[in-house]
PDB file of C-alpha atoms and ligand atoms in Angstrom:
ATOM      1  CA  MET R   1       5.216  15.793  -9.156  1.00 85.00           C
ATOM      2  CA  ARG R   2       4.027  12.877  -7.047  1.00 97.00           C
ATOM      3  CA  PRO R   3       6.553  10.197  -6.033  1.00 97.00           C
ATOM      4  CA  LYS R   4       6.342   6.826  -7.773  1.00 98.00           C
ATOM      5  CA  ILE R   5       6.168   3.993  -5.264  1.00 98.00           C
ATOM      6  CA  ALA R   6       6.583   0.236  -5.641  1.00 98.00           C
ATOM      7  CA  ALA R   7       5.498  -1.371  -2.372  1.00 98.00           C
ATOM      8  CA  GLY R   8       5.707  -5.080  -1.621  1.00 98.00           C
ATOM      9  CA  ASN R   9       3.506  -6.842   0.929  1.00 98.00           C
ATOM     10  CA  TRP R  10       5.061 -10.152   1.975  1.00 98.00           C
ATOM     11  CA  LYS R  11       2.038 -10.990   4.175  1.00 98.00           C
ATOM     12  CA  MET R  12       2.739 -14.034   6.425  1.00 98.00           C
ATOM     13  CA  ASN R  13       5.624 -15.190   4.254  1.00 98.00           C
ATOM     14  CA  GLY R  14       9.341 -15.069   4.847  1.00 97.00           C
ATOM     15  CA  THR R  15      12.003 -16.214   7.271  1.00 98.00           C
ATOM     16  CA  ALA R  16      15.591 -15.067   7.722  1.00 97.00           C
ATOM     17  CA  ALA R  17      16.495 -16.886   4.501  1.00 97.00           C
ATOM     18  CA  SER R  18      14.227 -14.479   2.579  1.00 98.00           C
ATOM     19  CA  LEU R  19      16.497 -11.540   3.394  1.00 97.00           C
ATOM     20  CA  THR R  20      18.660 -12.563   0.434  1.00 98.00           C
ATOM     21  CA  GLU R  21      15.771 -11.367  -1.753  1.00 98.00           C
ATOM     22  CA  LEU R  22      16.320  -7.847  -0.391  1.00 98.00           C
ATOM     23  CA  HIS R  23      20.011  -8.005  -1.317  1.00 97.00           C
ATOM     24  CA  SER R  24      19.134  -9.194  -4.830  1.00 97.00           C
ATOM     25  CA  LEU R  25      16.502  -6.485  -5.214  1.00 98.00           C
ATOM     26  CA  ALA R  26      18.887  -3.760  -4.026  1.00 97.00           C
ATOM     27  CA  THR R  27      21.609  -4.948  -6.411  1.00 95.00           C
ATOM     28  CA  GLY R  28      19.285  -4.950  -9.402  1.00 93.00           C
ATOM     29  CA  LEU R  29      17.606  -1.555  -8.916  1.00 95.00           C
ATOM     30  CA  PRO R  30      17.449   0.644 -12.029  1.00 92.00           C
ATOM     31  CA  GLU R  31      19.475   3.858 -12.170  1.00 90.00           C
ATOM     32  CA  ASN R  32      16.719   6.245 -11.067  1.00 91.00           C
ATOM     33  CA  PRO R  33      14.553   3.929  -9.035  1.00 94.00           C
ATOM     34  CA  PRO R  34      11.104   4.829  -7.778  1.00 97.00           C
ATOM     35  CA  GLN R  35      10.552   4.654  -4.041  1.00 98.00           C
ATOM     36  CA  VAL R  36      10.690   0.957  -3.069  1.00 98.00           C
ATOM     37  CA  VAL R  37       9.076  -0.161   0.195  1.00 98.00           C
ATOM     38  CA  ILE R  38       9.115  -3.804   1.282  1.00 98.00           C
ATOM     39  CA  CYS R  39       6.752  -4.862   4.072  1.00 98.00           C
ATOM     40  CA  PRO R  40       7.933  -8.170   5.538  1.00 98.00           C
ATOM     41  CA  PRO R  41       6.316  -9.899   8.537  1.00 98.00           C
ATOM     42  CA  SER R  42       7.080  -8.178  11.834  1.00 98.00           C
ATOM     43  CA  THR R  43       9.590 -10.883  12.852  1.00 98.00           C
ATOM     44  CA  LEU R  44      11.872  -9.643  10.055  1.00 98.00           C
ATOM     45  CA  LEU R  45      11.536  -5.874  10.504  1.00 98.00           C
ATOM     46  CA  PHE R  46      14.809  -5.258  12.348  1.00 98.00           C
ATOM     47  CA  ARG R  47      16.805  -7.602  10.140  1.00 98.00           C
ATOM     48  CA  ALA R  48      15.213  -6.200   6.996  1.00 98.00           C
ATOM     49  CA  THR R  49      16.191  -2.640   7.897  1.00 98.00           C
ATOM     50  CA  ASP R  50      19.742  -3.884   8.579  1.00 98.00           C
ATOM     51  CA  ALA R  51      19.809  -5.781   5.296  1.00 97.00           C
ATOM     52  CA  THR R  52      18.731  -2.726   3.288  1.00 97.00           C
ATOM     53  CA  HIS R  53      20.902  -0.215   5.137  1.00 96.00           C
ATOM     54  CA  GLY R  54      22.708   1.966   2.585  1.00 94.00           C
ATOM     55  CA  SER R  55      20.299   1.017  -0.222  1.00 96.00           C
ATOM     56  CA  PRO R  56      17.288   3.077  -1.319  1.00 96.00           C
ATOM     57  CA  ILE R  57      14.917   0.281  -0.239  1.00 98.00           C
ATOM     58  CA  GLN R  58      12.669   1.260   2.659  1.00 98.00           C
ATOM     59  CA  ILE R  59      10.962  -1.144   5.035  1.00 98.00           C
ATOM     60  CA  GLY R  60       7.367  -1.134   6.273  1.00 98.00           C
ATOM     61  CA  ALA R  61       5.175  -3.163   8.612  1.00 98.00           C
ATOM     62  CA  GLN R  62       1.835  -4.726   7.679  1.00 98.00           C
ATOM     63  CA  ASP R  63      -0.189  -3.398  10.620  1.00 98.00           C
ATOM     64  CA  CYS R  64       0.173  -1.615  13.946  1.00 98.00           C
ATOM     65  CA  HIS R  65      -1.932  -1.139  17.069  1.00 98.00           C
ATOM     66  CA  THR R  66      -3.638   2.131  17.940  1.00 98.00           C
ATOM     67  CA  GLU R  67      -1.817   2.308  21.286  1.00 97.00           C
ATOM     68  CA  GLY R  68       1.912   2.887  21.778  1.00 95.00           C
ATOM     69  CA  ALA R  69       2.323   0.146  24.413  1.00 96.00           C
ATOM     70  CA  GLY R  70       0.279  -1.946  26.812  1.00 97.00           C
ATOM     71  CA  ALA R  71      -1.532  -5.197  27.462  1.00 98.00           C
ATOM     72  CA  TYR R  72      -2.288  -6.176  23.856  1.00 98.00           C
ATOM     73  CA  THR R  73      -0.925  -9.700  23.491  1.00 98.00           C
ATOM     74  CA  GLY R  74       0.302 -10.474  20.003  1.00 97.00           C
ATOM     75  CA  ASP R  75       0.113  -6.907  18.673  1.00 97.00           C
ATOM     76  CA  ILE R  76       2.891  -4.491  17.759  1.00 98.00           C
ATOM     77  CA  SER R  77       2.737  -0.719  18.120  1.00 98.00           C
ATOM     78  CA  ALA R  78       3.716   1.963  15.642  1.00 98.00           C
ATOM     79  CA  THR R  79       6.459   2.973  18.083  1.00 98.00           C
ATOM     80  CA  MET R  80       7.917  -0.547  17.838  1.00 98.00           C
ATOM     81  CA  VAL R  81       7.699  -0.465  14.047  1.00 98.00           C
ATOM     82  CA  ALA R  82       9.563   2.854  13.960  1.00 98.00           C
ATOM     83  CA  ASP R  83      12.102   1.492  16.476  1.00 98.00           C
ATOM     84  CA  SER R  84      12.992  -1.216  13.954  1.00 98.00           C
ATOM     85  CA  GLY R  85      14.031   1.446  11.458  1.00 98.00           C
ATOM     86  CA  ALA R  86      10.945   0.928   9.309  1.00 98.00           C
ATOM     87  CA  THR R  87       9.425   4.000   7.699  1.00 98.00           C
ATOM     88  CA  HIS R  88       5.989   2.796   6.546  1.00 98.00           C
ATOM     89  CA  VAL R  89       3.068   0.699   7.717  1.00 99.00           C
ATOM     90  CA  ILE R  90       0.259  -0.845   5.678  1.00 99.00           C
ATOM     91  CA  LEU R  91      -3.104  -0.186   7.350  1.00 98.00           C
ATOM     92  CA  GLY R  92      -6.590  -1.456   6.571  1.00 98.00           C
ATOM     93  CA  HIS R  93      -5.518  -4.207   4.186  1.00 98.00           C
ATOM     94  CA  SER R  94      -8.644  -6.109   3.142  1.00 98.00           C
ATOM     95  CA  GLU R  95      -7.272  -9.281   4.755  1.00 98.00           C
ATOM     96  CA  ARG R  96      -7.198  -7.448   8.102  1.00 98.00           C
ATOM     97  CA  ARG R  97     -10.533  -5.726   7.525  1.00 97.00           C
ATOM     98  CA  ASP R  98     -11.968  -9.200   6.867  1.00 96.00           C
ATOM     99  CA  ALA R  99     -10.143 -11.609   9.221  1.00 96.00           C
ATOM    100  CA  HIS R 100      -9.694  -9.114  12.084  1.00 96.00           C
ATOM    101  CA  ARG R 101     -12.950  -7.195  11.563  1.00 96.00           C
ATOM    102  CA  GLU R 102     -11.099  -3.892  11.241  1.00 98.00           C
ATOM    103  CA  THR R 103     -13.428  -0.973  10.594  1.00 98.00           C
ATOM    104  CA  ASP R 104     -12.745   2.367   8.919  1.00 98.00           C
ATOM    105  CA  ALA R 105     -12.638   3.909  12.414  1.00 98.00           C
ATOM    106  CA  ASP R 106      -9.949   1.400  13.452  1.00 98.00           C
ATOM    107  CA  VAL R 107      -7.920   2.232  10.350  1.00 98.00           C
ATOM    108  CA  GLN R 108      -8.247   5.940  11.059  1.00 98.00           C
ATOM    109  CA  ALA R 109      -7.058   5.472  14.656  1.00 98.00           C
ATOM    110  CA  LYS R 110      -4.138   3.326  13.508  1.00 98.00           C
ATOM    111  CA  THR R 111      -3.217   5.970  10.925  1.00 98.00           C
ATOM    112  CA  CYS R 112      -2.996   8.579  13.689  1.00 98.00           C
ATOM    113  CA  ALA R 113      -0.822   6.189  15.743  1.00 98.00           C
ATOM    114  CA  ALA R 114       1.452   5.618  12.742  1.00 98.00           C
ATOM    115  CA  TRP R 115       1.887   9.356  12.200  1.00 98.00           C
ATOM    116  CA  ALA R 116       2.617   9.939  15.891  1.00 98.00           C
ATOM    117  CA  ALA R 117       5.489   7.453  15.551  1.00 98.00           C
ATOM    118  CA  GLY R 118       6.777   9.218  12.443  1.00 98.00           C
ATOM    119  CA  LEU R 119       5.639   6.514  10.004  1.00 98.00           C
ATOM    120  CA  THR R 120       4.000   6.934   6.623  1.00 98.00           C
ATOM    121  CA  ALA R 121       0.656   5.113   6.501  1.00 99.00           C
ATOM    122  CA  ILE R 122      -0.223   3.091   3.402  1.00 99.00           C
ATOM    123  CA  VAL R 123      -4.013   3.083   3.761  1.00 98.00           C
ATOM    124  CA  CYS R 124      -5.802   0.355   1.789  1.00 98.00           C
ATOM    125  CA  ILE R 125      -9.325   0.542   0.422  1.00 98.00           C
ATOM    126  CA  GLY R 126     -11.203  -1.651  -2.042  1.00 98.00           C
ATOM    127  CA  GLU R 127     -14.549  -3.160  -2.948  1.00 98.00           C
ATOM    128  CA  SER R 128     -15.611  -6.810  -2.876  1.00 98.00           C
ATOM    129  CA  GLU R 129     -16.731  -8.621  -6.008  1.00 98.00           C
ATOM    130  CA  ALA R 130     -20.345  -8.533  -4.807  1.00 98.00           C
ATOM    131  CA  GLN R 131     -20.143  -4.773  -4.286  1.00 98.00           C
ATOM    132  CA  ARG R 132     -18.707  -4.293  -7.789  1.00 98.00           C
ATOM    133  CA  ASP R 133     -21.389  -6.500  -9.304  1.00 98.00           C
ATOM    134  CA  ALA R 134     -24.014  -4.455  -7.480  1.00 98.00           C
ATOM    135  CA  ASP R 135     -22.566  -1.221  -8.915  1.00 98.00           C
ATOM    136  CA  GLN R 136     -21.569  -0.006  -5.467  1.00 98.00           C
ATOM    137  CA  THR R 137     -17.824   0.378  -6.097  1.00 98.00           C
ATOM    138  CA  LEU R 138     -17.593   4.172  -5.987  1.00 98.00           C
ATOM    139  CA  ASP R 139     -19.924   4.432  -2.972  1.00 98.00           C
ATOM    140  CA  VAL R 140     -17.856   1.866  -1.085  1.00 98.00           C
ATOM    141  CA  ILE R 141     -14.552   3.505  -1.991  1.00 98.00           C
ATOM    142  CA  GLY R 142     -15.852   6.963  -1.097  1.00 98.00           C
ATOM    143  CA  GLY R 143     -17.098   5.735   2.275  1.00 98.00           C
ATOM    144  CA  GLN R 144     -13.828   3.972   3.078  1.00 98.00           C
ATOM    145  CA  LEU R 145     -11.832   7.076   2.152  1.00 98.00           C
ATOM    146  CA  ASP R 146     -14.029   9.315   4.290  1.00 98.00           C
ATOM    147  CA  GLY R 147     -13.931   6.958   7.259  1.00 98.00           C
ATOM    148  CA  SER R 148     -10.333   5.755   7.162  1.00 98.00           C
ATOM    149  CA  LEU R 149      -8.447   9.023   6.607  1.00 98.00           C
ATOM    150  CA  PRO R 150      -7.921  11.490   9.460  1.00 98.00           C
ATOM    151  CA  ASP R 151      -8.252  15.211   8.674  1.00 98.00           C
ATOM    152  CA  ALA R 152      -4.503  15.845   9.011  1.00 98.00           C
ATOM    153  CA  VAL R 153      -3.596  13.799   5.920  1.00 98.00           C
ATOM    154  CA  ASP R 154      -0.779  15.137   3.790  1.00 97.00           C
ATOM    155  CA  ALA R 155       1.441  13.868   1.014  1.00 96.00           C
ATOM    156  CA  GLU R 156       4.318  13.025   3.365  1.00 96.00           C
ATOM    157  CA  ASN R 157       2.371  11.048   5.958  1.00 98.00           C
ATOM    158  CA  THR R 158      -0.015   9.028   3.783  1.00 98.00           C
ATOM    159  CA  VAL R 159      -0.157   6.864   0.664  1.00 98.00           C
ATOM    160  CA  ILE R 160      -3.455   5.408  -0.547  1.00 98.00           C
ATOM    161  CA  ALA R 161      -3.678   1.948  -2.087  1.00 98.00           C
ATOM    162  CA  TYR R 162      -6.757   1.006  -4.105  1.00 98.00           C
ATOM    163  CA  GLU R 163      -7.004  -2.773  -4.005  1.00 98.00           C
ATOM    164  CA  PRO R 164     -10.184  -4.387  -5.328  1.00 98.00           C
ATOM    165  CA  ILE R 165     -10.580  -7.389  -3.018  1.00 98.00           C
ATOM    166  CA  TRP R 166     -11.532  -9.677  -5.881  1.00 98.00           C
ATOM    167  CA  ALA R 167      -8.219  -8.924  -7.618  1.00 98.00           C
ATOM    168  CA  ILE R 168      -5.986  -9.748  -4.640  1.00 98.00           C
ATOM    169  CA  GLY R 169      -4.126 -13.012  -5.140  1.00 96.00           C
ATOM    170  CA  THR R 170      -6.600 -14.178  -7.785  1.00 97.00           C
ATOM    171  CA  GLY R 171      -4.890 -13.312 -11.046  1.00 95.00           C
ATOM    172  CA  LYS R 172      -8.013 -11.290 -11.967  1.00 96.00           C
ATOM    173  CA  VAL R 173      -7.229  -7.683 -12.793  1.00 97.00           C
ATOM    174  CA  PRO R 174      -9.751  -4.887 -13.436  1.00 98.00           C
ATOM    175  CA  SER R 175      -9.772  -3.411 -16.911  1.00 98.00           C
ATOM    176  CA  ILE R 176      -7.640  -0.341 -17.458  1.00 98.00           C
ATOM    177  CA  ALA R 177     -10.875   1.667 -17.749  1.00 98.00           C
ATOM    178  CA  GLN R 178     -12.036   0.363 -14.361  1.00 98.00           C
ATOM    179  CA  ILE R 179      -8.703   1.219 -12.721  1.00 98.00           C
ATOM    180  CA  LYS R 180      -8.804   4.695 -14.255  1.00 98.00           C
ATOM    181  CA  GLU R 181     -12.392   5.301 -13.172  1.00 98.00           C
ATOM    182  CA  VAL R 182     -11.657   4.466  -9.531  1.00 98.00           C
ATOM    183  CA  HIS R 183      -8.337   6.307  -9.360  1.00 98.00           C
ATOM    184  CA  ASP R 184      -9.869   9.430 -10.924  1.00 98.00           C
ATOM    185  CA  PHE R 185     -12.736   9.182  -8.443  1.00 98.00           C
ATOM    186  CA  ILE R 186     -10.316   8.872  -5.499  1.00 98.00           C
ATOM    187  CA  ARG R 187      -8.276  11.854  -6.727  1.00 98.00           C
ATOM    188  CA  ALA R 188     -11.401  14.021  -7.027  1.00 98.00           C
ATOM    189  CA  ARG R 189     -12.625  12.944  -3.584  1.00 98.00           C
ATOM    190  CA  LEU R 190      -9.243  13.777  -2.010  1.00 98.00           C
ATOM    191  CA  ILE R 191      -9.168  17.207  -3.664  1.00 98.00           C
ATOM    192  CA  LYS R 192     -12.704  17.921  -2.460  1.00 98.00           C
ATOM    193  CA  ARG R 193     -11.889  17.044   1.152  1.00 98.00           C
ATOM    194  CA  PHE R 194      -8.265  18.130   1.544  1.00 98.00           C
ATOM    195  CA  GLY R 195      -7.956  20.856  -1.101  1.00 98.00           C
ATOM    196  CA  ALA R 196      -6.112  20.873  -4.426  1.00 98.00           C
ATOM    197  CA  GLU R 197      -2.588  21.075  -3.022  1.00 97.00           C
ATOM    198  CA  ILE R 198      -2.817  18.032  -0.741  1.00 98.00           C
ATOM    199  CA  GLY R 199      -5.360  16.162  -2.873  1.00 98.00           C
ATOM    200  CA  ASN R 200      -3.163  16.366  -5.954  1.00 98.00           C
ATOM    201  CA  ALA R 201       0.008  15.472  -4.032  1.00 98.00           C
ATOM    202  CA  LEU R 202      -1.167  12.263  -2.342  1.00 98.00           C
ATOM    203  CA  PRO R 203       0.259   9.154  -4.052  1.00 98.00           C
ATOM    204  CA  LEU R 204      -2.330   6.574  -5.198  1.00 98.00           C
ATOM    205  CA  LEU R 205      -1.213   2.976  -5.659  1.00 98.00           C
ATOM    206  CA  TYR R 206      -3.085   0.220  -7.462  1.00 98.00           C
ATOM    207  CA  GLY R 207      -2.945  -3.270  -5.930  1.00 98.00           C
ATOM    208  CA  GLY R 208      -4.308  -6.640  -7.015  1.00 98.00           C
ATOM    209  CA  SER R 209      -2.470  -9.259  -9.083  1.00 97.00           C
ATOM    210  CA  VAL R 210       0.150  -6.831 -10.406  1.00 98.00           C
ATOM    211  CA  LYS R 211       2.853  -8.722 -12.312  1.00 98.00           C
ATOM    212  CA  ALA R 212       5.668  -7.775 -14.654  1.00 97.00           C
ATOM    213  CA  ALA R 213       3.336  -8.677 -17.545  1.00 97.00           C
ATOM    214  CA  ASN R 214       0.627  -6.130 -16.658  1.00 98.00           C
ATOM    215  CA  ALA R 215       2.642  -3.482 -14.784  1.00 98.00           C
ATOM    216  CA  VAL R 216       3.478  -1.262 -17.771  1.00 97.00           C
ATOM    217  CA  GLU R 217      -0.133  -0.699 -18.859  1.00 97.00           C
ATOM    218  CA  ILE R 218      -1.302  -0.159 -15.276  1.00 98.00           C
ATOM    219  CA  PHE R 219       1.450   2.388 -14.563  1.00 98.00           C
ATOM    220  CA  ALA R 220       0.499   4.286 -17.719  1.00 98.00           C
ATOM    221  CA  VAL R 221      -2.892   5.135 -16.184  1.00 98.00           C
ATOM    222  CA  GLU R 222      -3.216   8.720 -15.034  1.00 95.00           C
ATOM    223  CA  ASN R 223      -3.502   8.900 -11.241  1.00 98.00           C
ATOM    224  CA  VAL R 224      -1.758   5.556 -10.752  1.00 98.00           C
ATOM    225  CA  ASP R 225       1.461   6.438  -8.941  1.00 98.00           C
ATOM    226  CA  GLY R 226       2.700   2.915  -8.376  1.00 98.00           C
ATOM    227  CA  ALA R 227       1.597  -0.411  -6.970  1.00 98.00           C
ATOM    228  CA  LEU R 228       1.113  -2.398  -3.805  1.00 98.00           C
ATOM    229  CA  VAL R 229       2.194  -5.899  -4.763  1.00 98.00           C
ATOM    230  CA  GLY R 230       1.648  -9.138  -2.842  1.00 98.00           C
ATOM    231  CA  GLY R 231       2.701 -12.430  -4.436  1.00 98.00           C
ATOM    232  CA  ALA R 232       5.030 -10.912  -7.029  1.00 98.00           C
ATOM    233  CA  SER R 233       6.999  -9.047  -4.340  1.00 98.00           C
ATOM    234  CA  LEU R 234       8.287 -12.190  -2.620  1.00 98.00           C
ATOM    235  CA  LYS R 235      11.038 -12.918  -5.134  1.00 98.00           C
ATOM    236  CA  ALA R 236      13.430 -10.241  -6.369  1.00 98.00           C
ATOM    237  CA  GLU R 237      13.319 -11.746  -9.861  1.00 97.00           C
ATOM    238  CA  ASP R 238       9.537 -11.092  -9.999  1.00 98.00           C
ATOM    239  CA  PHE R 239       9.517  -7.714  -8.276  1.00 98.00           C
ATOM    240  CA  ALA R 240      12.541  -6.149  -9.994  1.00 98.00           C
ATOM    241  CA  PRO R 241      10.816  -5.925 -13.416  1.00 97.00           C
ATOM    242  CA  ILE R 242       7.821  -4.213 -11.776  1.00 98.00           C
ATOM    243  CA  VAL R 243      10.167  -1.694 -10.165  1.00 98.00           C
ATOM    244  CA  ALA R 244      11.916  -1.219 -13.513  1.00 97.00           C
ATOM    245  CA  ALA R 245       8.571  -0.653 -15.274  1.00 97.00           C
ATOM    246  CA  LEU R 246       7.646   2.033 -12.750  1.00 98.00           C
ATOM    247  CA  ALA R 247      11.035   3.708 -13.128  1.00 97.00           C
ATOM    248  CA  GLN R 248      10.070   4.550 -16.729  1.00 93.00           C
ATOM    249  CA  TYR R 249       7.242   6.846 -15.623  1.00 90.00           C
TER     250      TYR R 249
HETATM  251  C1  PEP N 301      -1.944  -7.469  -1.674  1.00 70.35           C
HETATM  252  O1  PEP N 301      -2.065  -8.377  -0.865  1.00 70.35           O
HETATM  253  O2  PEP N 301      -1.882  -6.302  -1.257  1.00 70.35           O
HETATM  254  C2  PEP N 301      -1.885  -7.791  -3.092  1.00 70.35           C
HETATM  255  C3  PEP N 301      -2.059  -6.830  -3.944  1.00 70.35           C
HETATM  256  O3  PEP N 301      -1.658  -9.117  -3.396  1.00 70.35           O
HETATM  257  P1  PEP N 301      -1.396  -9.719  -4.886  1.00 70.35           P
HETATM  258  O4  PEP N 301      -0.435  -8.798  -5.578  1.00 70.35           O
HETATM  259  O5  PEP N 301      -0.829 -11.069  -4.628  1.00 70.35           O
HETATM  260  O6  PEP N 301      -2.723  -9.748  -5.563  1.00 70.35           O
END
C-alpha cells in the first residue's frame, strides 16, 4: 500500500500572517487524513514547523543546495532545511529548471544532499506544451526520471511528482487518459530500473491546476497517489477539500 500524499507548494507567497492557514488546515483535517506536506517559502520554515507541531501536517522546503554549507549567497542547504524541523524538499520544480537553469544532474545531486540530511525529496518532472504537441512526452519524462533520480532511491526517501509544465498555474488540466498514460509509464520505468518492490512502492503525485473540482477524478486514476498543488494550497478553505478528497482513496 503506497501512502497518499497531498503536498502544497506555496512558491514565493506567504508571510507570517499566512501561518493562520496552517492552523485552519490542521483543525479541518478529516479523520484518517492522507500525508499532508506544506512547502512554504524558506523564510517561514521554522515558524511553519512550530505552527504545525502536534498536528499531522509536515513541512517541506521548495529547493536546497547540493552542498551542506559554504559561500553560496542566497541559497539554503538541506542541512538547514532539516534544522528547521522540515521533513521534505521539492526538487527540480519546472520553475527552477526554467528560471535557474537546473539540469537533471543538478536535481540528482540535490536529491543526494536532501537524503544525506534525512529529508524526503519530492522530485518533479514534466513536459512542456511544445514537447507534448511534438509527441515527445514519454521520451522527455523517461529522460528526466533517468537523469534526476540517484540509484539509491527508495519509497521512504523519494516521492515523484509528474507536473506537465503547461498545466501549472494555467487552469489547463490533461485528460484523465493522459494522466493515466504518463503515470503508468512512470510506474513501469521505475519498476524496470529499481525492481518491483521499490518501483511499486514509490508514491507518484500529479501536479498542475489541481482544484477541489477536479481532485476526485484525478485521485481515482490508478498510479496517482496524491497531488502537488500550487495555487489551491495557499488557502486552507481551498486545500482542505483536496485533502478530504484524497482521504477517500
Ligand atoms: C505547482 O506549482 O507545483 C503547481 C502544481 O501549481 P498549480 O497547482 O497552481 O498549477
